[in-house]
JSON list of C-alpha atoms in Angstrom, two decimals:
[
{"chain": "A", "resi": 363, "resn": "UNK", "atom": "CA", "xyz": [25.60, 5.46, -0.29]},
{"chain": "A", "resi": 364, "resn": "UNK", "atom": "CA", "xyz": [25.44, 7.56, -3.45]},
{"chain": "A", "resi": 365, "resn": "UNK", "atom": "CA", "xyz": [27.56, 9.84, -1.89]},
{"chain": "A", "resi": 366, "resn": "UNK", "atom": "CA", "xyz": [29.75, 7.65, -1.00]},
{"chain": "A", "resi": 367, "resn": "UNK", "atom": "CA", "xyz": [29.92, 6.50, -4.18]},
{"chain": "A", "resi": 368, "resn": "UNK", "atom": "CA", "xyz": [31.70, 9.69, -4.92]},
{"chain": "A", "resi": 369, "resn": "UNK", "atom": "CA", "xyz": [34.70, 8.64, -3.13]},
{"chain": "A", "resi": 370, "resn": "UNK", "atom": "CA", "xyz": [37.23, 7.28, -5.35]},
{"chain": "A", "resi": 371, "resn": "UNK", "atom": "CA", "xyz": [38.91, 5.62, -3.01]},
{"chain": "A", "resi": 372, "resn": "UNK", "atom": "CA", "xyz": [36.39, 3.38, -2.31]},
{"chain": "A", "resi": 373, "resn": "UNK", "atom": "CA", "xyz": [35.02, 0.52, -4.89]},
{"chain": "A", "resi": 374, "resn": "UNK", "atom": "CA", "xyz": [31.55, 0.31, -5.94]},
{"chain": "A", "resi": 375, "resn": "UNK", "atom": "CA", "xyz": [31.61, -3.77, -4.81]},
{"chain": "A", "resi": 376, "resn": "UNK", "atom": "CA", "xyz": [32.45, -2.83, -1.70]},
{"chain": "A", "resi": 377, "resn": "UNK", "atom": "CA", "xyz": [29.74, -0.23, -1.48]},
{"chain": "A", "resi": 378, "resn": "UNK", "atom": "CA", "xyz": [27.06, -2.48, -2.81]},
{"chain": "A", "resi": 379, "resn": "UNK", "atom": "CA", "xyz": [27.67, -4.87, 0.07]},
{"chain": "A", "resi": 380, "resn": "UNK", "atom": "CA", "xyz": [27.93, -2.29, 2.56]},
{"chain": "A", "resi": 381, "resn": "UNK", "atom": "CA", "xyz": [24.61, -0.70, 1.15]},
{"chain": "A", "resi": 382, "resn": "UNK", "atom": "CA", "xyz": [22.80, -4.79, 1.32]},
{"chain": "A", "resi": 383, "resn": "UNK", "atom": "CA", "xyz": [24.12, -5.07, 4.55]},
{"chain": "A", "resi": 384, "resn": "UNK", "atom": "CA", "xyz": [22.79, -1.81, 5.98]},
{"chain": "A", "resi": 385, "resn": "UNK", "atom": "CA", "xyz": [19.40, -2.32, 4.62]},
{"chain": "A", "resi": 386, "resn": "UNK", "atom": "CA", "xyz": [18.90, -5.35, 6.22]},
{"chain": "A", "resi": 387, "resn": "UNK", "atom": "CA", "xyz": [19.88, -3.55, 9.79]},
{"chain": "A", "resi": 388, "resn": "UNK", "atom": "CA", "xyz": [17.13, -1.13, 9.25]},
{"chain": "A", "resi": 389, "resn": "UNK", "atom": "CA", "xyz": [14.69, -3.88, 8.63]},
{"chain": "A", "resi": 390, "resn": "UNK", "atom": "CA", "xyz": [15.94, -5.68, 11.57]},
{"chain": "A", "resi": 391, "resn": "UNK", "atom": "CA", "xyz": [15.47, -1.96, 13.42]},
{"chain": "A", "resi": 392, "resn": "UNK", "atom": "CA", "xyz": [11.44, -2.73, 13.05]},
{"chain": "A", "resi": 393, "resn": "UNK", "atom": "CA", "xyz": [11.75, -5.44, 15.88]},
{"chain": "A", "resi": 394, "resn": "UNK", "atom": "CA", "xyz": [13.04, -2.61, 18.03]},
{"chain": "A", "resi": 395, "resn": "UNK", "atom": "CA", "xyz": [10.98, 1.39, 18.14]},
{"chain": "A", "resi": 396, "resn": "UNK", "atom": "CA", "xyz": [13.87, 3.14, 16.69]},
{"chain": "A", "resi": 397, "resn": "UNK", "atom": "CA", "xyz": [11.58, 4.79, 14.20]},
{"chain": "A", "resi": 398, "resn": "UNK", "atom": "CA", "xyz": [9.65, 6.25, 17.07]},
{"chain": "A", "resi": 399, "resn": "UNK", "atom": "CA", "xyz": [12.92, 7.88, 18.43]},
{"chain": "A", "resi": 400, "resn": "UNK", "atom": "CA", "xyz": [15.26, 8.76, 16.03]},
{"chain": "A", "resi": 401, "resn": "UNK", "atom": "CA", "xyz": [14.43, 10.08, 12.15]},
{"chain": "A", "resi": 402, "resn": "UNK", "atom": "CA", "xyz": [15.44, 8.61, 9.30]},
{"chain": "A", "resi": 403, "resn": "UNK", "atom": "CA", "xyz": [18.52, 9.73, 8.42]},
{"chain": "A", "resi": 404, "resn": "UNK", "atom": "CA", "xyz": [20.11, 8.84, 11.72]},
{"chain": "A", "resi": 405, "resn": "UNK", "atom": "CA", "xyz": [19.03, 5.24, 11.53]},
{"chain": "A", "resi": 406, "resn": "UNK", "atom": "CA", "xyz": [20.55, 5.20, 7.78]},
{"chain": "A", "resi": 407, "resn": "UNK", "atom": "CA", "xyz": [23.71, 7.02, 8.85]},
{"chain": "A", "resi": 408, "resn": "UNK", "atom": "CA", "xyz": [23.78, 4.76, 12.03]},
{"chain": "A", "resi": 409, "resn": "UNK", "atom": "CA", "xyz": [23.54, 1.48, 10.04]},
{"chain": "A", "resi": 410, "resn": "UNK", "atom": "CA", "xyz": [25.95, 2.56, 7.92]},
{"chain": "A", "resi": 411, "resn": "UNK", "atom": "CA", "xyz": [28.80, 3.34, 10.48]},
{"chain": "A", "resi": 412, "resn": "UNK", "atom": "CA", "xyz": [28.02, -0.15, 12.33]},
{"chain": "A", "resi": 413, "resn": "UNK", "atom": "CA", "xyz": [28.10, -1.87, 8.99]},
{"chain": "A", "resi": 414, "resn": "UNK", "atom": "CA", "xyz": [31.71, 0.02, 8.37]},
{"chain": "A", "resi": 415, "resn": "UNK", "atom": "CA", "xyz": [32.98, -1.35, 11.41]},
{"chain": "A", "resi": 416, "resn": "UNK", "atom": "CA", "xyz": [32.67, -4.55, 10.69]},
{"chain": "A", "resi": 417, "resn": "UNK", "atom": "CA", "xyz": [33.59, -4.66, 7.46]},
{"chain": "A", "resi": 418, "resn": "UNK", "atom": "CA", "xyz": [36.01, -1.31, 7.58]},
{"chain": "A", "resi": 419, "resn": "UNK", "atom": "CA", "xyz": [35.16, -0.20, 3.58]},
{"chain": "A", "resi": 420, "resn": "UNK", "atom": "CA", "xyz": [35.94, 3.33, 4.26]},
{"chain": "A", "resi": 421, "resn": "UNK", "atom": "CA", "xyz": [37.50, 5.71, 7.22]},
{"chain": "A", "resi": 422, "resn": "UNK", "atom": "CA", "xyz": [35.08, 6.63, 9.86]},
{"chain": "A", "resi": 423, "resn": "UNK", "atom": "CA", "xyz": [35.41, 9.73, 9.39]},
{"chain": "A", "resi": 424, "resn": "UNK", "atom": "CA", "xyz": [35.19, 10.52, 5.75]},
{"chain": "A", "resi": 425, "resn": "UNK", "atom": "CA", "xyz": [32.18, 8.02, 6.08]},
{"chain": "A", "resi": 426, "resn": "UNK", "atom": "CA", "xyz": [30.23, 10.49, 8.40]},
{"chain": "A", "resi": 427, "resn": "UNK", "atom": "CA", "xyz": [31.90, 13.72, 6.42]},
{"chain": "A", "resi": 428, "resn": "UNK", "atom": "CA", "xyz": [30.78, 12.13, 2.98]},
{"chain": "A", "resi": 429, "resn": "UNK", "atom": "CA", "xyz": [26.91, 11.47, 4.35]},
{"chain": "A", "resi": 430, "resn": "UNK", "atom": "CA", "xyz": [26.22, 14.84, 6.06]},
{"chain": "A", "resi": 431, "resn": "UNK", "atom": "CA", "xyz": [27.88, 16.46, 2.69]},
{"chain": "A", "resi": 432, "resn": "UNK", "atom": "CA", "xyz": [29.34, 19.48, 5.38]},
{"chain": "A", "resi": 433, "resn": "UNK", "atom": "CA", "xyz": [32.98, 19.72, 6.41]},
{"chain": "A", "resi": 434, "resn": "UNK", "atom": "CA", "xyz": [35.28, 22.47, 8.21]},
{"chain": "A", "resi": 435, "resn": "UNK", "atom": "CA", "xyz": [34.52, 24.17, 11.29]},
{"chain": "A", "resi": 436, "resn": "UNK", "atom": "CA", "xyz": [30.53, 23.41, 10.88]},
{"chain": "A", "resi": 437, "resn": "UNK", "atom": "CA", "xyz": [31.34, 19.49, 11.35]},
{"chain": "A", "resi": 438, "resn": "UNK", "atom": "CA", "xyz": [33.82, 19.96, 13.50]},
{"chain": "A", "resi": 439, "resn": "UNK", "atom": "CA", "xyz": [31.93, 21.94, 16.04]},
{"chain": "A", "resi": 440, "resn": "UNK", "atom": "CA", "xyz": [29.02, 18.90, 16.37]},
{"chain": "A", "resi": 441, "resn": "UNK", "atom": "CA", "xyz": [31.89, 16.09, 15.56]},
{"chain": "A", "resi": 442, "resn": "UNK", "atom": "CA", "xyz": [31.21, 14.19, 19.03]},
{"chain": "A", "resi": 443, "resn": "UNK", "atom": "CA", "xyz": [27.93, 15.10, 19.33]},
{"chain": "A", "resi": 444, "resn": "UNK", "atom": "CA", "xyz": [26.41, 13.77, 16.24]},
{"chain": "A", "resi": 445, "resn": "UNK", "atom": "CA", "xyz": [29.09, 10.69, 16.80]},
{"chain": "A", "resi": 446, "resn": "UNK", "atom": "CA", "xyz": [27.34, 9.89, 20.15]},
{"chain": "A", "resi": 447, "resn": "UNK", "atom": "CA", "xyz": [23.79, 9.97, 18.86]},
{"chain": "A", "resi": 448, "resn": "UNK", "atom": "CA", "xyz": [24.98, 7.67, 16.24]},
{"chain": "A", "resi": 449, "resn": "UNK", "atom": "CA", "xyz": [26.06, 5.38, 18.74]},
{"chain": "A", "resi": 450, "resn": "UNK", "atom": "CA", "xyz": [23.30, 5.42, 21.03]},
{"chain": "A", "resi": 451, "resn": "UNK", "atom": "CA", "xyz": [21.18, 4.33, 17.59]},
{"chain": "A", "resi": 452, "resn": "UNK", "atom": "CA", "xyz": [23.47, 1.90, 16.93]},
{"chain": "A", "resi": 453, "resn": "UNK", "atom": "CA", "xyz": [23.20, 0.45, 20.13]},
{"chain": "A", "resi": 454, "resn": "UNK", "atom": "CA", "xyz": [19.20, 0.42, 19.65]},
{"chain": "A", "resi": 455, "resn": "UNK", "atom": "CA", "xyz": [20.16, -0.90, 15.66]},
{"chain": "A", "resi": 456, "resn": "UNK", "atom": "CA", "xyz": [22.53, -4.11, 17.11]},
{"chain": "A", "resi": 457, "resn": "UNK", "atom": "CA", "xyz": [19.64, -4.81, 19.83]},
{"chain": "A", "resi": 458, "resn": "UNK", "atom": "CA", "xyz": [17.26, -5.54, 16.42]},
{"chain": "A", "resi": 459, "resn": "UNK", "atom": "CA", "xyz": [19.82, -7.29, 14.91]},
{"chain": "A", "resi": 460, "resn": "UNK", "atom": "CA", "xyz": [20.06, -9.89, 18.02]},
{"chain": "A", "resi": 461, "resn": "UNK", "atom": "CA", "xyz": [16.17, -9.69, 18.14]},
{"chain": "A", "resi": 462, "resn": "UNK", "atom": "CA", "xyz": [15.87, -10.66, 14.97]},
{"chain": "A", "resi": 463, "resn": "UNK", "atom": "CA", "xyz": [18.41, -13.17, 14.61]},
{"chain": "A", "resi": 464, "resn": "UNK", "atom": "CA", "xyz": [16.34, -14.98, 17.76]},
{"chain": "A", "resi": 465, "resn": "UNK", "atom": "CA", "xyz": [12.73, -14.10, 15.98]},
{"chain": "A", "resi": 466, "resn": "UNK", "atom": "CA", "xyz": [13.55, -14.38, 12.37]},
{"chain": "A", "resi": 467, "resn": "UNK", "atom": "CA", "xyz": [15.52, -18.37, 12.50]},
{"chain": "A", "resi": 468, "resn": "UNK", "atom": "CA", "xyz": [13.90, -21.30, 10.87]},
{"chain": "A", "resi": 469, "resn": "UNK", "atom": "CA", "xyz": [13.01, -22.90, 13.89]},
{"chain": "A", "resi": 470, "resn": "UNK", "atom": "CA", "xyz": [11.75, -19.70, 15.37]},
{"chain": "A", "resi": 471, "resn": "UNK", "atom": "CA", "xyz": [9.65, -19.69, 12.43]},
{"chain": "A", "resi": 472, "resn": "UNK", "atom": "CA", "xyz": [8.25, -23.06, 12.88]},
{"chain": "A", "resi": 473, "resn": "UNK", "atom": "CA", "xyz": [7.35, -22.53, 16.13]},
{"chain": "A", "resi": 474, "resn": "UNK", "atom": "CA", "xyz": [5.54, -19.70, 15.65]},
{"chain": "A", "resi": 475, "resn": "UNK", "atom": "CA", "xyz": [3.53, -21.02, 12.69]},
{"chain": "A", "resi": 476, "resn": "UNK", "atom": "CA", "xyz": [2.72, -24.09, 14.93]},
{"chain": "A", "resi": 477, "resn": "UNK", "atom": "CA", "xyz": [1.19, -21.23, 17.85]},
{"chain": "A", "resi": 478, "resn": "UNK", "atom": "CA", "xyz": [-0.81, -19.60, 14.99]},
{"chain": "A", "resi": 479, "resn": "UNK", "atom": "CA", "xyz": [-1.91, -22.83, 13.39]},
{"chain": "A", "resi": 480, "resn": "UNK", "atom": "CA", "xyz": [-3.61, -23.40, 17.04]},
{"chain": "A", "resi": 481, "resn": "UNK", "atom": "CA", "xyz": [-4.27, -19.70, 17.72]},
{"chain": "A", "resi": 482, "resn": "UNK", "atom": "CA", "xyz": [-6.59, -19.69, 14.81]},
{"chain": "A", "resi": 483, "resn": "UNK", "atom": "CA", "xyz": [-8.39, -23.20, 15.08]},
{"chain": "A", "resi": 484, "resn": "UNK", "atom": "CA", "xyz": [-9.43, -21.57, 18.76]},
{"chain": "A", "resi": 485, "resn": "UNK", "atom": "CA", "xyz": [-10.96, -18.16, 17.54]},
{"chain": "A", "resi": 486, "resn": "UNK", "atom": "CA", "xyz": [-12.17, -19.88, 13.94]},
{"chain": "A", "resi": 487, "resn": "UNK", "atom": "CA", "xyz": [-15.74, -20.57, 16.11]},
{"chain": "A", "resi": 488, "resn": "UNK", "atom": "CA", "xyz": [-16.00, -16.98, 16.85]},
{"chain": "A", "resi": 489, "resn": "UNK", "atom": "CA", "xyz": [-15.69, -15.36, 13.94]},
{"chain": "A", "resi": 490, "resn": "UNK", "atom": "CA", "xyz": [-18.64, -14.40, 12.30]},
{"chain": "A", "resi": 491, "resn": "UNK", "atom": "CA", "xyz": [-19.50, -16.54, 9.39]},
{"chain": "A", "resi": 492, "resn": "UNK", "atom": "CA", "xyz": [-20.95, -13.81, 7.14]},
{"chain": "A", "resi": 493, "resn": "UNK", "atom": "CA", "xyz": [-17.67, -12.56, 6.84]},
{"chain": "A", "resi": 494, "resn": "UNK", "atom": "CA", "xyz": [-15.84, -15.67, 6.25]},
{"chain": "A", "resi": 495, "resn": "UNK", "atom": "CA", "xyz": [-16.09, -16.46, 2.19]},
{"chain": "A", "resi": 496, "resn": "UNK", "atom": "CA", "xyz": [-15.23, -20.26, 2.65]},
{"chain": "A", "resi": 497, "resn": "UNK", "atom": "CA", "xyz": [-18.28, -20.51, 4.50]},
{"chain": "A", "resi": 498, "resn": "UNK", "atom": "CA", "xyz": [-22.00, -21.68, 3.20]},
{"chain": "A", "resi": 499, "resn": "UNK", "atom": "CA", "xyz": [-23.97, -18.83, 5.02]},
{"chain": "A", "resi": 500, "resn": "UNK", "atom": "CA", "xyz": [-21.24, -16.33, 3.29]},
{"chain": "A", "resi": 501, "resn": "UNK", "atom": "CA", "xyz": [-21.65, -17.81, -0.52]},
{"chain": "A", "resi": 502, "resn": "UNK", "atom": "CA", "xyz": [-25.81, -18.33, 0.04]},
{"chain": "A", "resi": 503, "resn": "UNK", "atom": "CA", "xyz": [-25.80, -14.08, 1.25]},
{"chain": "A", "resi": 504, "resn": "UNK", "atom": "CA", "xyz": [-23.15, -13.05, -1.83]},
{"chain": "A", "resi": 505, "resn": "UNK", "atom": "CA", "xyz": [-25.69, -15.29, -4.02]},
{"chain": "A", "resi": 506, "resn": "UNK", "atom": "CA", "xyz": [-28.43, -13.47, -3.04]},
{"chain": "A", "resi": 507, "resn": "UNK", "atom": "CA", "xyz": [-26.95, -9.84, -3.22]},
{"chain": "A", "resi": 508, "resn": "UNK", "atom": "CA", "xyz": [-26.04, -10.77, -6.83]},
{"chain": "A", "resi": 509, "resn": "UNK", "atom": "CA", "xyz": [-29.07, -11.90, -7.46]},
{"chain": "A", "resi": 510, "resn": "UNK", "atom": "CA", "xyz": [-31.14, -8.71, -5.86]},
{"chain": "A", "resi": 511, "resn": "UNK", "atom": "CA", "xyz": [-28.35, -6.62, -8.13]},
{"chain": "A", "resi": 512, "resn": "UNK", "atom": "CA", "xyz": [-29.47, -8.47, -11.21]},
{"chain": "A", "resi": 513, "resn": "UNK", "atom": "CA", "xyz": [-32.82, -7.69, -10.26]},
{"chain": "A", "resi": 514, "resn": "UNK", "atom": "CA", "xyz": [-32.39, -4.22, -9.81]},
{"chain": "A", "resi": 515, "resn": "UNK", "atom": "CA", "xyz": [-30.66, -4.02, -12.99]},
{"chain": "A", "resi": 516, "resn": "UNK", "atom": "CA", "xyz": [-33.29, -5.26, -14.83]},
{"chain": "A", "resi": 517, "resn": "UNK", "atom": "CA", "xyz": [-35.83, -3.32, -13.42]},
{"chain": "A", "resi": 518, "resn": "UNK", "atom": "CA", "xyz": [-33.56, -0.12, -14.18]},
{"chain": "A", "resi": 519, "resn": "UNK", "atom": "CA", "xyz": [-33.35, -0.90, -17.83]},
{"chain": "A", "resi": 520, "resn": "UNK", "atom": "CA", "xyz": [-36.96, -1.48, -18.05]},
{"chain": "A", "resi": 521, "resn": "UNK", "atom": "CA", "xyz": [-37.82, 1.57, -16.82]},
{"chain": "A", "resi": 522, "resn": "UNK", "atom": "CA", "xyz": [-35.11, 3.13, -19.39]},
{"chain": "A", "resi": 523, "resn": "UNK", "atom": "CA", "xyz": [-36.64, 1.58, -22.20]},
{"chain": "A", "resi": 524, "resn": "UNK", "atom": "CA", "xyz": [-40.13, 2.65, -21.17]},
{"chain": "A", "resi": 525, "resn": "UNK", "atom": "CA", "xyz": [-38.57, 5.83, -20.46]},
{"chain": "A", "resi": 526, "resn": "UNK", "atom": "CA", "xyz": [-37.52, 5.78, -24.30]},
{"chain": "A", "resi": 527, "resn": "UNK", "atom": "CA", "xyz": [-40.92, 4.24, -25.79]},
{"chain": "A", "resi": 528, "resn": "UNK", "atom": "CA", "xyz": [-43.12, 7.12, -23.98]},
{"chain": "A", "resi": 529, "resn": "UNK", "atom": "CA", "xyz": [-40.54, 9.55, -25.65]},
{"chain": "A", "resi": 530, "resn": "UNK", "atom": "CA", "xyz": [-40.98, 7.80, -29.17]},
{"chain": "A", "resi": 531, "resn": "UNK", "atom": "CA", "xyz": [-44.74, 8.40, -28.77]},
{"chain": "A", "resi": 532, "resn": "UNK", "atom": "CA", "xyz": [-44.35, 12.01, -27.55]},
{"chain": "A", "resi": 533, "resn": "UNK", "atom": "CA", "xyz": [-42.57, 12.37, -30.94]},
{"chain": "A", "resi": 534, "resn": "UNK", "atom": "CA", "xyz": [-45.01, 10.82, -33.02]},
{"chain": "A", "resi": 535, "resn": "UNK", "atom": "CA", "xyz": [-48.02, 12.37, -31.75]},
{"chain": "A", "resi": 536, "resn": "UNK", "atom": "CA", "xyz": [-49.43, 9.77, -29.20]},
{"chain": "A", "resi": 537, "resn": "UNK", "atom": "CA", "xyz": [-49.00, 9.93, -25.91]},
{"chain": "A", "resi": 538, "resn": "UNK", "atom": "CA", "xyz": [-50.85, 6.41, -25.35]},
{"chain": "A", "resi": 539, "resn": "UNK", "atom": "CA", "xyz": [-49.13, 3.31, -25.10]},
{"chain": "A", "resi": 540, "resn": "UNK", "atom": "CA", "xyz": [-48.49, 0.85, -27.31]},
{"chain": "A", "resi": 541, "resn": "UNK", "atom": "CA", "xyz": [-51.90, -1.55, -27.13]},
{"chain": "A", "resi": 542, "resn": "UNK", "atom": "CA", "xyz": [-51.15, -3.81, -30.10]},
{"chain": "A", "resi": 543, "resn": "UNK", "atom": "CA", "xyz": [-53.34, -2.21, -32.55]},
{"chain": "A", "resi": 544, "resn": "UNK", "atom": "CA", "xyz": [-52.26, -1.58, -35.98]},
{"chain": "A", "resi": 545, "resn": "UNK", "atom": "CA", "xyz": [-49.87, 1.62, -35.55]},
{"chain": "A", "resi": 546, "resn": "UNK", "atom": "CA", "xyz": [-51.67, 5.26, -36.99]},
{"chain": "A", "resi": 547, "resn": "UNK", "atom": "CA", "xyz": [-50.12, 8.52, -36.95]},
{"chain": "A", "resi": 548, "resn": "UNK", "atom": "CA", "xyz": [-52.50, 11.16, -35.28]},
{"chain": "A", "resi": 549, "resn": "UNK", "atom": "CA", "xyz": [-52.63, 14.53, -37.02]},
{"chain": "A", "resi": 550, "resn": "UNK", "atom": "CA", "xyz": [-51.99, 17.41, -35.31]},
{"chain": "A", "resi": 551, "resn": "UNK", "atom": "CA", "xyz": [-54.62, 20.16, -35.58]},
{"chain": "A", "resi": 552, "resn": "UNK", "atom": "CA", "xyz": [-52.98, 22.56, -33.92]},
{"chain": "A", "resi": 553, "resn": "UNK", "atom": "CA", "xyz": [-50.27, 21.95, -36.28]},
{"chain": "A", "resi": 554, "resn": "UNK", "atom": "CA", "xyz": [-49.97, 25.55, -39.00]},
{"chain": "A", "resi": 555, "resn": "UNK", "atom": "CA", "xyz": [-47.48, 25.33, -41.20]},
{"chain": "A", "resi": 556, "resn": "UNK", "atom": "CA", "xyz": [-45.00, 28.57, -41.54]},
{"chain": "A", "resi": 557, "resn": "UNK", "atom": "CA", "xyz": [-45.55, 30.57, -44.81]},
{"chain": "A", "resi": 558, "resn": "UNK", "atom": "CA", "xyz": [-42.27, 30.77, -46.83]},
{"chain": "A", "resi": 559, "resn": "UNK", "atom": "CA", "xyz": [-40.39, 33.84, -46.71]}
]
């Protein structure tokens, strides 16, 4: 479409409903396994010729010249080719459109909501209530995982600060833990002071 856009022949309103209008045929495409068969471009390309048809913004072929950005003898010479490949997506594009049309209505819709709606009451018993978090057994297990989390994290941060106390004491001379007695600094006797220089 940005190419397109280059056309001056051609307003941008026009464009921007042509461009809606083709985006919604490639979503419709997903009903359908034209992704599997044909790459991207020729689905984009494809939607865009059907969408010109209908509405007839722009000349076929200045459409198709415009989005392959070639011309002369090199589109010339694959002209019908590339014109019947983007008709045999097209064809696969319209069948999405109809499929979705059928799928995609309101009352489609409802329907298929009502299936689910009993779909899932009939497999709710199966499924496995430790994996379910509306369930009692789910919030009692995720209760006690945060709990056996807390208690590992407390036990880590004891250790730290015991980790931290026994360095204290390496740095103040005493290797022995703290016993409550009145706090003494040890001297070292293998302590010799340097003389000065």
């Amino acid at each position: 479409v940005s190419r397109l856009r280059k056309n001056p022949s051609v307003p941008d309103g026009n464009l921007d409903k042509m461009e809606r209008l083709a985006q919604q045929l490639v979503l419709d495409s997903y009903f359908t396994d034209a992704c599997l068969h044909y790459p991207p471009a020729q689905i984009a390309l494809a939607s865009l010729m059907i969408i010109n048809r209908k509405e007839k913004t722009i000349d076929e072929q200045s459409l198709i010249e415009s989005c392959t950005n070639t011309g002369g003898e090199k589109i010339s010479a694959h002209e019908e080719k590339l014109k019947q490949r983007l008709d045999e997506v097209g064809r696969m594009l319209q069948k999405g459109e109809d499929l979705a049309k059928t799928w995609a209505s309101e009352k489609k819709k409802k329907l298929n909501e009502a299936a689910a709606k009993i779909y899932v009451k009939k497999i709710k018993p199966c499924l496995d209530p430790l994996l379910n978090p509306s369930t009692e057994e789910y919030k009692k297990l995720e209760e006690e995982n945060n709990a056996k989390k807390e208690a590992a994290r407390m036990k880590k941060r004891k250790r730290r600060r015991e980790e931290e106390e026994a360095r204290e004491r390496k740095l103040l001379g005493s290797d022995e833990p703290d016993d409550g007695q009145p706090f003494t600094i040890k001297r070292n006797k293998s302590f010799k002071p340097k003389p000065r220089p």
